[in-house]
Tab-separated table of C-alpha atoms in Angstrom:
chain	number	residue	atom	x	y	z
A	1	MET	CA	-20.854	29.178	10.872
A	2	ARG	CA	-21.801	32.679	9.622
A	3	LYS	CA	-23.665	33.681	12.771
A	4	TYR	CA	-20.647	32.535	14.938
A	5	ALA	CA	-18.374	34.725	12.825
A	6	ALA	CA	-20.722	37.669	13.025
A	7	LEU	CA	-20.840	37.304	16.833
A	8	LEU	CA	-17.081	37.278	17.139
A	9	LEU	CA	-16.770	40.367	14.944
A	10	LEU	CA	-19.383	42.224	17.017
A	11	LEU	CA	-17.581	41.306	20.250
A	12	LEU	CA	-14.247	42.140	18.902
A	13	THR	CA	-15.365	45.667	17.775
A	14	SER	CA	-16.955	46.275	21.141
A	15	PHE	CA	-14.079	45.040	23.222
A	16	VAL	CA	-11.337	46.964	21.388
A	17	ALA	CA	-13.349	50.123	21.587
A	18	ARG	CA	-13.724	49.813	25.363
A	19	SER	CA	-10.321	48.779	26.553
A	20	GLN	CA	-6.722	48.267	25.606
A	21	THR	CA	-6.175	45.240	27.705
A	22	TRP	CA	-7.570	43.028	25.048
A	23	GLU	CA	-5.875	40.506	22.805
A	24	ILE	CA	-6.914	39.210	19.359
A	25	GLY	CA	-5.436	36.242	17.423
A	26	GLY	CA	-5.768	33.240	15.308
A	27	SER	CA	-4.723	29.584	15.349
A	28	ALA	CA	-4.172	26.805	12.844
A	29	GLY	CA	-2.844	23.181	12.883
A	30	ALA	CA	-3.857	19.595	13.043
A	31	THR	CA	-6.761	17.816	14.725
A	32	ALA	CA	-6.774	14.572	16.811
A	33	TYR	CA	-9.646	12.220	17.650
A	34	VAL	CA	-10.124	9.488	20.133
A	35	GLY	CA	-13.232	7.370	19.941
A	36	ASP	CA	-14.593	4.119	18.548
A	37	LEU	CA	-12.488	4.207	15.471
A	38	ASN	CA	-9.275	5.307	17.211
A	39	THR	CA	-9.337	4.000	20.787
A	40	ASN	CA	-5.938	4.717	22.189
A	41	ASN	CA	-3.829	7.131	20.216
A	42	PRO	CA	-4.512	10.772	21.237
A	43	PHE	CA	-1.750	12.080	18.952
A	44	LYS	CA	-2.842	10.500	15.683
A	45	PRO	CA	-3.497	13.275	13.131
A	46	SER	CA	-7.091	13.316	11.980
A	47	GLY	CA	-7.544	16.519	9.851
A	48	GLY	CA	-6.884	20.189	10.210
A	49	PHE	CA	-8.402	23.314	11.809
A	50	GLY	CA	-8.442	27.007	11.872
A	51	GLY	CA	-9.621	29.408	14.523
A	52	VAL	CA	-9.917	32.964	15.881
A	53	PHE	CA	-10.180	34.373	19.380
A	54	VAL	CA	-10.577	37.558	21.483
A	55	LYS	CA	-9.093	37.517	24.976
A	56	ARG	CA	-9.474	39.634	28.124
A	57	ASN	CA	-6.243	39.746	30.099
A	58	PHE	CA	-7.075	40.330	33.717
A	59	ASP	CA	-3.429	40.542	34.855
A	60	ARG	CA	-0.049	39.110	34.025
A	61	TYR	CA	-1.177	35.573	34.746
A	62	LEU	CA	-4.879	35.133	33.990
A	63	GLY	CA	-6.934	35.705	30.849
A	64	LEU	CA	-10.312	34.681	29.515
A	65	ARG	CA	-10.721	34.076	25.768
A	66	LEU	CA	-13.735	33.619	23.458
A	67	ASN	CA	-12.572	31.022	20.995
A	68	PHE	CA	-14.144	29.924	17.634
A	69	VAL	CA	-12.601	26.918	15.844
A	70	TYR	CA	-13.641	25.196	12.596
A	71	GLY	CA	-11.955	21.848	11.977
A	72	GLN	CA	-12.354	18.314	10.714
A	73	ILE	CA	-11.895	14.898	12.392
A	74	SER	CA	-11.888	11.547	10.689
A	75	GLY	CA	-11.311	7.923	11.278
A	76	ALA	CA	-11.089	4.758	9.166
A	77	ASP	CA	-10.768	1.165	10.248
A	78	SER	CA	-8.854	0.377	7.124
A	79	THR	CA	-5.771	2.187	8.521
A	80	SER	CA	-5.872	0.241	11.863
A	81	HIS	CA	-3.109	-2.241	12.774
A	82	ILE	CA	-5.808	-4.360	14.501
A	83	GLU	CA	-7.329	-7.044	12.275
A	84	GLN	CA	-10.728	-6.955	13.996
A	85	PHE	CA	-11.053	-3.251	13.203
A	86	ARG	CA	-10.040	-3.673	9.586
A	87	GLN	CA	-12.681	-6.259	9.212
A	88	ARG	CA	-15.307	-3.929	10.785
A	89	ASN	CA	-14.295	-1.470	7.947
A	90	LEU	CA	-16.175	1.644	9.256
A	91	SER	CA	-15.089	5.189	8.498
A	92	PHE	CA	-16.283	8.833	8.929
A	93	THR	CA	-15.425	12.449	8.595
A	94	ASP	CA	-16.934	15.161	10.754
A	95	GLN	CA	-16.908	18.940	10.381
A	96	LEU	CA	-16.735	20.539	13.817
A	97	LYS	CA	-17.639	24.157	14.698
A	98	GLU	CA	-16.744	25.062	18.263
A	99	LEU	CA	-17.497	28.148	20.284
A	100	SER	CA	-15.969	28.150	23.814
A	101	LEU	CA	-14.846	30.235	26.735
A	102	ILE	CA	-11.391	29.317	27.969
A	103	LEU	CA	-9.481	30.443	31.111
A	104	ASP	CA	-5.687	30.754	30.525
A	105	PHE	CA	-3.145	30.594	33.370
A	106	HIS	CA	0.456	31.718	32.763
A	107	PHE	CA	3.161	30.135	34.899
A	108	MET	CA	5.241	33.218	34.515
A	109	SER	CA	4.510	36.936	34.574
A	110	TYR	CA	3.959	37.801	30.946
A	111	ILE	CA	3.060	41.058	29.133
A	112	PRO	CA	4.160	41.404	25.509
A	113	ASP	CA	6.539	44.455	25.092
A	114	ALA	CA	6.042	45.485	28.670
A	115	GLY	CA	7.229	42.729	30.965
A	116	LYS	CA	10.657	41.207	31.865
A	117	ASN	CA	9.700	37.756	30.577
A	118	ILE	CA	9.449	37.186	26.812
A	119	TYR	CA	8.003	33.676	27.120
A	120	THR	CA	5.823	31.509	29.422
A	121	PRO	CA	4.153	28.072	29.558
A	122	TYR	CA	0.521	28.022	30.324
A	123	VAL	CA	-2.392	25.758	30.899
A	124	PHE	CA	-6.109	26.261	30.154
A	125	LEU	CA	-9.593	24.954	31.048
A	126	GLY	CA	-12.985	25.991	29.711
A	127	ALA	CA	-16.443	25.086	28.418
A	128	GLY	CA	-18.035	25.301	25.028
A	129	ILE	CA	-20.523	23.940	22.512
A	130	THR	CA	-19.682	22.197	19.262
A	131	SER	CA	-21.853	21.341	16.304
A	132	TYR	CA	-21.044	18.181	14.385
A	133	ASN	CA	-22.280	16.076	11.511
A	134	PRO	CA	-20.656	12.728	10.819
A	135	GLN	CA	-20.582	11.637	7.236
A	136	ALA	CA	-19.231	8.586	5.224
A	137	MET	CA	-18.535	7.886	1.561
A	138	LEU	CA	-20.862	5.510	-0.295
A	139	ASP	CA	-20.813	4.813	-3.972
A	140	GLY	CA	-18.635	7.941	-4.406
A	141	ASN	CA	-21.018	10.271	-2.575
A	142	ARG	CA	-20.666	11.812	0.870
A	143	VAL	CA	-23.705	10.733	2.982
A	144	ASP	CA	-24.927	12.179	6.270
A	145	LEU	CA	-25.024	9.497	8.922
A	146	ARG	CA	-27.205	11.103	11.609
A	147	PRO	CA	-30.578	10.852	9.830
A	148	LEU	CA	-29.880	7.146	9.027
A	149	GLU	CA	-29.688	6.080	12.710
A	150	THR	CA	-27.298	3.306	11.958
A	151	GLU	CA	-27.533	1.989	15.521
A	152	GLY	CA	-31.151	2.917	16.027
A	153	THR	CA	-30.230	5.833	18.149
A	154	ALA	CA	-31.286	9.444	17.509
A	155	TYR	CA	-28.618	12.051	18.539
A	156	GLY	CA	-28.422	15.829	18.236
A	157	THR	CA	-26.458	18.276	16.054
A	158	LYS	CA	-24.615	19.973	18.935
A	159	THR	CA	-22.768	18.744	22.070
A	160	LEU	CA	-21.288	20.418	25.164
A	161	VAL	CA	-17.437	20.162	25.336
A	162	ILE	CA	-14.872	20.737	28.088
A	163	PRO	CA	-11.586	22.148	26.567
A	164	PHE	CA	-8.347	21.645	28.421
A	165	GLY	CA	-4.668	21.553	27.699
A	166	ALA	CA	-1.359	23.490	27.746
A	167	GLY	CA	0.879	25.579	25.567
A	168	PHE	CA	3.908	27.831	25.362
A	169	LYS	CA	3.946	31.438	24.085
A	170	TYR	CA	6.809	33.709	23.024
A	171	ASN	CA	6.980	37.439	22.407
A	172	ILE	CA	8.370	37.586	18.830
A	173	GLY	CA	8.464	41.354	18.826
A	174	GLY	CA	6.497	44.377	19.927
A	175	LYS	CA	3.032	43.365	20.996
A	176	TRP	CA	3.003	40.221	18.937
A	177	THR	CA	3.035	36.694	20.495
A	178	LEU	CA	3.652	33.370	18.804
A	179	GLY	CA	2.465	30.220	20.647
A	180	ALA	CA	2.252	26.424	20.383
A	181	GLU	CA	-0.744	24.775	21.945
A	182	LEU	CA	-1.991	21.202	22.509
A	183	GLY	CA	-5.617	20.999	23.718
A	184	TYR	CA	-8.255	18.333	23.971
A	185	ARG	CA	-12.057	18.476	24.284
A	186	TYR	CA	-14.260	16.040	26.209
A	187	ALA	CA	-17.487	15.818	24.230
A	188	ASN	CA	-20.808	15.029	25.870
A	189	THR	CA	-21.657	12.581	23.132
A	190	ASP	CA	-20.418	9.249	21.828
A	191	PHE	CA	-21.585	9.869	18.300
A	192	LEU	CA	-18.915	12.213	16.799
A	193	ASP	CA	-18.057	9.183	14.628
A	194	ASP	CA	-21.615	7.722	14.518
A	195	VAL	CA	-20.327	4.590	16.296
A	196	SER	CA	-21.231	3.669	19.841
A	197	GLY	CA	-23.193	0.537	20.586
A	198	VAL	CA	-24.291	-2.685	18.673
A	199	TYR	CA	-25.313	-3.729	15.224
A	200	ARG	CA	-29.054	-3.555	14.558
A	201	THR	CA	-31.568	-4.994	11.972
A	202	PHE	CA	-32.989	-3.008	9.067
A	203	PRO	CA	-36.239	-3.655	7.152
A	204	ASN	CA	-34.452	-3.131	3.932
A	205	PRO	CA	-31.001	-4.705	3.978
A	206	ASN	CA	-30.073	-2.811	0.750
A	207	SER	CA	-30.818	0.608	2.114
A	208	ASN	CA	-28.053	3.108	2.695
A	209	ALA	CA	-28.611	2.906	6.457
A	210	ALA	CA	-28.006	-0.828	6.396
A	211	ARG	CA	-25.007	-0.648	4.071
A	212	LEU	CA	-23.376	2.024	6.107
A	213	ALA	CA	-24.152	0.334	9.421
A	214	ASP	CA	-22.329	-2.836	8.507
A	215	ARG	CA	-19.455	-2.506	5.925
A	216	SER	CA	-17.588	-5.654	6.808
A	217	GLY	CA	-18.983	-7.350	3.645
A	218	GLU	CA	-17.020	-4.894	1.530
A	219	VAL	CA	-13.843	-6.550	2.628
A	220	GLY	CA	-15.224	-10.153	2.693
A	221	ALA	CA	-15.652	-10.314	6.490
A	222	GLY	CA	-19.320	-9.970	7.019
A	223	PRO	CA	-21.999	-9.985	7.855
A	224	ALA	CA	-21.886	-8.831	11.469
A	225	ILE	CA	-24.021	-10.577	14.033
A	226	ILE	CA	-27.099	-8.573	15.025
A	227	GLY	CA	-26.724	-7.323	18.602
A	228	SER	CA	-22.904	-7.886	18.644
A	229	GLN	CA	-20.497	-5.099	19.477
A	230	ARG	CA	-20.114	-2.288	16.940
A	231	GLY	CA	-18.477	0.466	19.086
A	232	ASP	CA	-16.094	0.373	22.055
A	233	PHE	CA	-18.870	0.925	24.704
A	234	LYS	CA	-17.112	3.963	26.043
A	235	SER	CA	-19.612	6.704	26.932
A	236	LYS	CA	-17.904	9.714	25.312
A	237	ASP	CA	-15.760	10.700	22.404
A	238	LEU	CA	-12.749	13.120	22.605
A	239	TYR	CA	-11.141	15.393	20.057
A	240	GLY	CA	-8.238	17.804	20.046
A	241	PHE	CA	-6.314	20.537	18.297
A	242	PHE	CA	-2.506	20.969	18.237
A	243	GLY	CA	-0.872	23.788	16.379
A	244	LEU	CA	0.310	27.342	16.357
A	245	THR	CA	-1.325	30.609	17.585
A	246	ILE	CA	-0.401	34.199	16.767
A	247	SER	CA	-1.948	37.213	18.571
A	248	TYR	CA	-1.620	40.927	19.183
A	249	THR	CA	-2.183	42.435	22.584
A	250	PHE	CA	-3.404	45.974	23.187
A	251	VAL	CA	-0.982	47.126	25.876
A	252	THR	CA	-0.713	50.575	27.437
A	253	SER	CA	1.229	51.930	30.311
A	254	LYS	CA	-1.850	51.539	32.501
A	255	CYS	CA	-2.342	47.830	31.654
A	256	TYR	CA	-2.098	45.253	34.518
A	257	TYR	CA	-1.114	47.727	37.171
């Protein structure tokens, strides 16, 4: 995370020194997650996030932002309204660190403190990379799930993501803009939650890996059948951020003309 912050600071210093068509800002709000532990509710709150960005405004409509976000997603079968999921009894939390490039498109001509419109809706699309590390609680301790290979599958620490979404921004005064944004990320992995395929066997049934792979016994519903479905068999997970943004735009009389 420190190297991402250092990179953003270096870019910010360089960009502002070179041009006055740049925008800097921050964001905060709630996270959402859709995957094996939440299969169909893209608006279910899953944690919180905070982020910063620097943006190059090419004209009144298009801008490209470098975006860094730190957030947490989580899921727990115990909160599901489906009995089958409650009996499965899996859970996770995951700290996400995302660095992305995002192209914004304003539907209306918008320049803070310099244009006729004081608001505009917008859409965005981009590409990025996210580091992730699913964990679960066991005996009062937080345990990393990746090295345990609960499904016998090794997966990495980072994944490519495709951010997309929409928002609304409003000029609250001077060169300051307040926005509301809803955005999702397609992740190139199905292991943000450490759940994907089927139940496997373990040489030691009392190991942490075995206990975290099948937790149905904790609610009196196990054990699971080896080779039976553990995940939803969809190939990718998805997560999202929805919240507020605030930014300052360096506008001069020569900007955008």
